[in-house]
Short mmCIF file of N, CA, C and O in Angstrom, two decimals:
data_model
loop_
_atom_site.label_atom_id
_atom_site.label_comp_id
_atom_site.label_asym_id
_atom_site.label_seq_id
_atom_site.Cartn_x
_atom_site.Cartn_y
_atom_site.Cartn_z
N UNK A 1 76.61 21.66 128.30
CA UNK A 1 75.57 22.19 129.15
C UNK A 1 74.47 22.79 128.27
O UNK A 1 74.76 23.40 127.24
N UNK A 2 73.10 22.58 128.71
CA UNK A 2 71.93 23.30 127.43
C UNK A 2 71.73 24.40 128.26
O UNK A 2 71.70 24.40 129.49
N UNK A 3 71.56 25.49 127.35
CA UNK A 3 70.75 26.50 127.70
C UNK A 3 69.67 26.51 127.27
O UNK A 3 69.52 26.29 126.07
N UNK A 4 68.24 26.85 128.32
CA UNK A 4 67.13 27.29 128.30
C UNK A 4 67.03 28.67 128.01
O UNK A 4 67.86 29.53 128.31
N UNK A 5 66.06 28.83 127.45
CA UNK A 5 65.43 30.42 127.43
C UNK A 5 64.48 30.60 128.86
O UNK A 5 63.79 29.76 129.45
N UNK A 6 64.79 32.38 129.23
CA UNK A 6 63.64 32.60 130.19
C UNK A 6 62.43 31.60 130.32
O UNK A 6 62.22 30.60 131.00
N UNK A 7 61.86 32.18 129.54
CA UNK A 7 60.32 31.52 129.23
C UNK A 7 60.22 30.55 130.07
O UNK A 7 59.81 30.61 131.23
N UNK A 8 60.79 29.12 129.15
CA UNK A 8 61.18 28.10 129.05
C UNK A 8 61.14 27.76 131.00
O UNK A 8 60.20 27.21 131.56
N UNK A 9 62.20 28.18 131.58
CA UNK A 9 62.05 27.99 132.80
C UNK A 9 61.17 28.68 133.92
O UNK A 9 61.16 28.33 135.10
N UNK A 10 60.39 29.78 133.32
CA UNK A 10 59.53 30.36 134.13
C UNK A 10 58.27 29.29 133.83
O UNK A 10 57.45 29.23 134.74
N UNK A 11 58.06 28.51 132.74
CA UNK A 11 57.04 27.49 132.65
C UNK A 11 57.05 26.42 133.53
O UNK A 11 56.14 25.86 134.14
N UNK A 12 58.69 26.15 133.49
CA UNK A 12 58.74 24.84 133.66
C UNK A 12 58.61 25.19 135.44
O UNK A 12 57.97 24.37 136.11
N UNK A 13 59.11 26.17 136.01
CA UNK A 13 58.68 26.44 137.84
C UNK A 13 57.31 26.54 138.08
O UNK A 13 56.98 26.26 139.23
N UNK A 14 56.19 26.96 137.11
CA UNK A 14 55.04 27.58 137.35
C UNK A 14 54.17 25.95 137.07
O UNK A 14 52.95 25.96 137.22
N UNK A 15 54.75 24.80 136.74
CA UNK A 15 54.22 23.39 136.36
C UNK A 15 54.80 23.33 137.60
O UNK A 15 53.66 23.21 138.07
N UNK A 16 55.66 23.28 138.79
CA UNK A 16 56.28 22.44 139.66
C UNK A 16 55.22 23.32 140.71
O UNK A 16 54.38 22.77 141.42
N UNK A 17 55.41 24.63 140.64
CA UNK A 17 53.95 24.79 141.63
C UNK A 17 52.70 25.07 141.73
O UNK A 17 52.13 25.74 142.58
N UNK A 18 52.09 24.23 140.36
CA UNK A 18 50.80 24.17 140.22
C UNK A 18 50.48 22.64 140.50
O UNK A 18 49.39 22.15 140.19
N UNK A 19 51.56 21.85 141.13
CA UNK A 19 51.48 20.81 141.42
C UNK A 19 52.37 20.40 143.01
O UNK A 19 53.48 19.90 143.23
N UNK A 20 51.26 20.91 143.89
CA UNK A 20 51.59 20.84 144.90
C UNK A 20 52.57 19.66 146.10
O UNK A 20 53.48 19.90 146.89
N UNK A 21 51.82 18.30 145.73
CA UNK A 21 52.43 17.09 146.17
C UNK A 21 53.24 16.66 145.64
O UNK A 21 53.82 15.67 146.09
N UNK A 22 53.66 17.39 144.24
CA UNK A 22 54.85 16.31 143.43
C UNK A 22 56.09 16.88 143.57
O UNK A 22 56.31 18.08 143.36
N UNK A 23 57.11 15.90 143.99
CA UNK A 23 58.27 16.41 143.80
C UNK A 23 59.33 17.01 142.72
O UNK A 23 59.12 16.50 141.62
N UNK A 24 60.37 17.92 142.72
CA UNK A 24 61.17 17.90 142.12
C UNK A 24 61.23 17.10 141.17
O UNK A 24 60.79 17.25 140.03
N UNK A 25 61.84 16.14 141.65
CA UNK A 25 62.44 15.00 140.91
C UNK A 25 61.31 14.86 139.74
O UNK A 25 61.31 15.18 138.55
N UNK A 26 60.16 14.10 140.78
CA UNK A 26 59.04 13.53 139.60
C UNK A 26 58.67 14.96 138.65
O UNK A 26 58.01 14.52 137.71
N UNK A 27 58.76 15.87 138.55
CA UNK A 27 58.62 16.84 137.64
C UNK A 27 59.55 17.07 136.30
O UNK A 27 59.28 17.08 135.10
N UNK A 28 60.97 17.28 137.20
CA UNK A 28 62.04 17.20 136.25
C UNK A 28 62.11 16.02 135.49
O UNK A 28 62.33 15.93 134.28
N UNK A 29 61.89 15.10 136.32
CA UNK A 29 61.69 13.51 134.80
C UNK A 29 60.64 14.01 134.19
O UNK A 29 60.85 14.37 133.04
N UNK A 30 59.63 14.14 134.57
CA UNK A 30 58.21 14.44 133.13
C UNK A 30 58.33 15.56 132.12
O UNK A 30 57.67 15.98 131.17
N UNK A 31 59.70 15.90 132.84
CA UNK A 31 59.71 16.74 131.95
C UNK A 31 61.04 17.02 130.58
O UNK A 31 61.04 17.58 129.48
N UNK A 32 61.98 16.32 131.35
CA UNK A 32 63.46 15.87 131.00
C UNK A 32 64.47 16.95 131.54
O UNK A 32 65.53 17.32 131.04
N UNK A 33 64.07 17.21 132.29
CA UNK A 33 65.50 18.07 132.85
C UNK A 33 65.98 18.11 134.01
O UNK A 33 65.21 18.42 134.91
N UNK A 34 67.10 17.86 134.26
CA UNK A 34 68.28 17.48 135.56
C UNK A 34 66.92 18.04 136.80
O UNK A 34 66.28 19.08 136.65
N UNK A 35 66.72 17.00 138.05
CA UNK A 35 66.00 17.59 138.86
C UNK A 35 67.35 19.26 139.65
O UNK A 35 67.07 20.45 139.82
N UNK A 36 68.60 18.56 139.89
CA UNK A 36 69.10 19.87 139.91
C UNK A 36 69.12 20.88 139.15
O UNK A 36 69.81 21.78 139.62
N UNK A 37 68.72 21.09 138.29
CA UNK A 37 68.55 22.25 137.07
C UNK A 37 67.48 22.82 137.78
O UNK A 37 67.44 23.94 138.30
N UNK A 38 66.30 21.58 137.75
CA UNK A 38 64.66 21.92 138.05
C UNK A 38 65.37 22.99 139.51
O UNK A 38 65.44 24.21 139.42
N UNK A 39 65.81 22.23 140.71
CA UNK A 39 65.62 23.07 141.84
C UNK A 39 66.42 24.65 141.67
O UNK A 39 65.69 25.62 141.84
N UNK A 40 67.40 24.82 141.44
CA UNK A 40 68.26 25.79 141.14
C UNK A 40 66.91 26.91 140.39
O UNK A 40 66.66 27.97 140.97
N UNK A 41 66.42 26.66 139.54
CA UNK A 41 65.69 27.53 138.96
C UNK A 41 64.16 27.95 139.81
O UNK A 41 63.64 29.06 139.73
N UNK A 42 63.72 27.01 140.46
CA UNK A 42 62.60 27.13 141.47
C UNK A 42 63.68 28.18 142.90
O UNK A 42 63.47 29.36 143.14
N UNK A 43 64.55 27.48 143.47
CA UNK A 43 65.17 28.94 144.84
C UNK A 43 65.25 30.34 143.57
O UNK A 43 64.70 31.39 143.91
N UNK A 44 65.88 30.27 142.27
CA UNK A 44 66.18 31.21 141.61
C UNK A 44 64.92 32.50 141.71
O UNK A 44 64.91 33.73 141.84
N UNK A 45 64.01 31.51 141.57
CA UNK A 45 62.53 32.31 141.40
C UNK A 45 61.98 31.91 142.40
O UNK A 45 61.14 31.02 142.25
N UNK A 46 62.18 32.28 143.35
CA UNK A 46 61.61 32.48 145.11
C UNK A 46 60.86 31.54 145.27
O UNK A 46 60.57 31.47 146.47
N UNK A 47 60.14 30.39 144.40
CA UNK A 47 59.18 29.48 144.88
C UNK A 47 59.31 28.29 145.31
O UNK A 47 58.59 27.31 145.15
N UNK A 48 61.03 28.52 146.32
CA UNK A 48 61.26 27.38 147.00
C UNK A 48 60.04 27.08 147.99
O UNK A 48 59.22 28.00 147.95
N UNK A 49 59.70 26.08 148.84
CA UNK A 49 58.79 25.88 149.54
C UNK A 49 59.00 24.73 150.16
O UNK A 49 58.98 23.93 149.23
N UNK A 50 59.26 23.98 151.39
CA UNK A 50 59.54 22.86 151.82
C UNK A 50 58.28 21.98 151.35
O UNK A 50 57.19 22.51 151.18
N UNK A 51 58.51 20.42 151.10
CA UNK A 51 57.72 19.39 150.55
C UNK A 51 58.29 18.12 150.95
O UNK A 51 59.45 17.94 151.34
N UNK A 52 57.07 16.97 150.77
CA UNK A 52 57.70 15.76 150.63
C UNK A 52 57.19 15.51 152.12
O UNK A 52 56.32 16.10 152.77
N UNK A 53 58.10 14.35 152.45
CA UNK A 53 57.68 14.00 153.44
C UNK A 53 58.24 14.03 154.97
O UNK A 53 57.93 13.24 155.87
N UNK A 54 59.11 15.09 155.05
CA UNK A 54 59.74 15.58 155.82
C UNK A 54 58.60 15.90 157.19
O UNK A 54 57.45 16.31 157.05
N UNK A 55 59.22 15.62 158.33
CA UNK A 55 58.62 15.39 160.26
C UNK A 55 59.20 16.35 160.67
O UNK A 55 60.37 16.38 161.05
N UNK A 56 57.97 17.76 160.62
CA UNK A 56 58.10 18.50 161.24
C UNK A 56 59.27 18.28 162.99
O UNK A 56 58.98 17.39 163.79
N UNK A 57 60.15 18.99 163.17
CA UNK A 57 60.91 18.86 164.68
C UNK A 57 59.78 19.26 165.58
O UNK A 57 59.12 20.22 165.20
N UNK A 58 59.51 18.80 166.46
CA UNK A 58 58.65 19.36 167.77
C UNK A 58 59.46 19.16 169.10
O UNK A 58 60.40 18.39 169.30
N UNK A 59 58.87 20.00 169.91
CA UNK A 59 59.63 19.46 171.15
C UNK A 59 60.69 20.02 171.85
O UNK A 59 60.97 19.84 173.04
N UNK A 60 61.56 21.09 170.58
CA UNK A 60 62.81 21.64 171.29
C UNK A 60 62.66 22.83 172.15
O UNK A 60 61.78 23.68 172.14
N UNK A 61 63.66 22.71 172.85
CA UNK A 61 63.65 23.79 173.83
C UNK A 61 64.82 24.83 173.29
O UNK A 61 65.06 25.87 173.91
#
Protein backbone atom coordinates (compact mmCIF):
# COMPACT_ATOMS: atom_id res chain seq x y z
CA UNK A 1 0.00 0.00 0.00
CA UNK A 2 1.72 3.73 -0.74
CA UNK A 3 1.51 6.26 1.55
CA UNK A 4 0.91 9.84 0.58
CA UNK A 5 1.83 12.80 2.53
CA UNK A 6 -0.89 15.41 3.68
CA UNK A 7 0.02 17.83 1.17
CA UNK A 8 0.14 15.48 -1.47
CA UNK A 9 -3.61 14.69 -1.07
CA UNK A 10 -4.90 18.01 -0.12
CA UNK A 11 -3.50 18.89 -3.85
CA UNK A 12 -4.55 16.15 -5.38
CA UNK A 13 -8.70 16.96 -3.91
CA UNK A 14 -8.21 20.72 -4.60
CA UNK A 15 -7.31 19.49 -8.71
CA UNK A 16 -10.62 17.24 -8.52
CA UNK A 17 -12.55 20.40 -7.48
CA UNK A 18 -11.18 22.90 -9.53
CA UNK A 19 -12.44 20.74 -12.16
CA UNK A 20 -15.92 20.67 -12.01
CA UNK A 21 -17.26 18.19 -14.90
CA UNK A 22 -14.53 15.67 -14.53
CA UNK A 23 -14.88 12.69 -12.84
CA UNK A 24 -13.15 10.81 -10.21
CA UNK A 25 -12.00 8.33 -12.22
CA UNK A 26 -10.74 10.64 -15.12
CA UNK A 27 -8.71 12.55 -12.43
CA UNK A 28 -7.29 9.69 -10.56
CA UNK A 29 -5.92 8.27 -14.02
CA UNK A 30 -4.25 11.78 -14.85
CA UNK A 31 -3.01 11.51 -12.14
CA UNK A 32 -2.06 7.78 -11.18
CA UNK A 33 -3.85 7.02 -8.25
CA UNK A 34 -6.56 4.29 -7.42
CA UNK A 35 -9.87 6.38 -8.31
CA UNK A 36 -10.84 4.69 -4.83
CA UNK A 37 -7.96 6.27 -3.04
CA UNK A 38 -8.97 9.57 -5.12
CA UNK A 39 -12.73 9.27 -3.57
CA UNK A 40 -11.96 8.20 0.04
CA UNK A 41 -9.76 11.27 0.34
CA UNK A 42 -12.29 13.83 -1.39
CA UNK A 43 -15.60 12.41 1.48
CA UNK A 44 -12.33 12.56 3.89
CA UNK A 45 -12.11 16.30 3.16
CA UNK A 46 -15.82 17.22 2.96
CA UNK A 47 -15.67 17.97 -0.83
CA UNK A 48 -17.82 15.16 -1.68
CA UNK A 49 -20.41 16.67 -4.10
CA UNK A 50 -22.75 14.61 -6.37
CA UNK A 51 -21.56 14.59 -10.31
CA UNK A 52 -21.72 12.93 -13.54
CA UNK A 53 -24.57 12.14 -15.05
CA UNK A 54 -26.90 11.06 -12.63
CA UNK A 55 -31.35 11.98 -13.23
CA UNK A 56 -32.27 13.90 -10.70
CA UNK A 57 -35.69 11.59 -8.99
CA UNK A 58 -38.77 13.84 -9.53
CA UNK A 59 -42.14 13.04 -8.92
CA UNK A 60 -42.22 11.23 -5.51
CA UNK A 61 -44.70 11.51 -3.15
Amino acid sequence: MKHYPPESKAETVALYQSRPGAAIRSVAADLGVNPETLRNWVRAAGASQPRGRRTPVTGLV
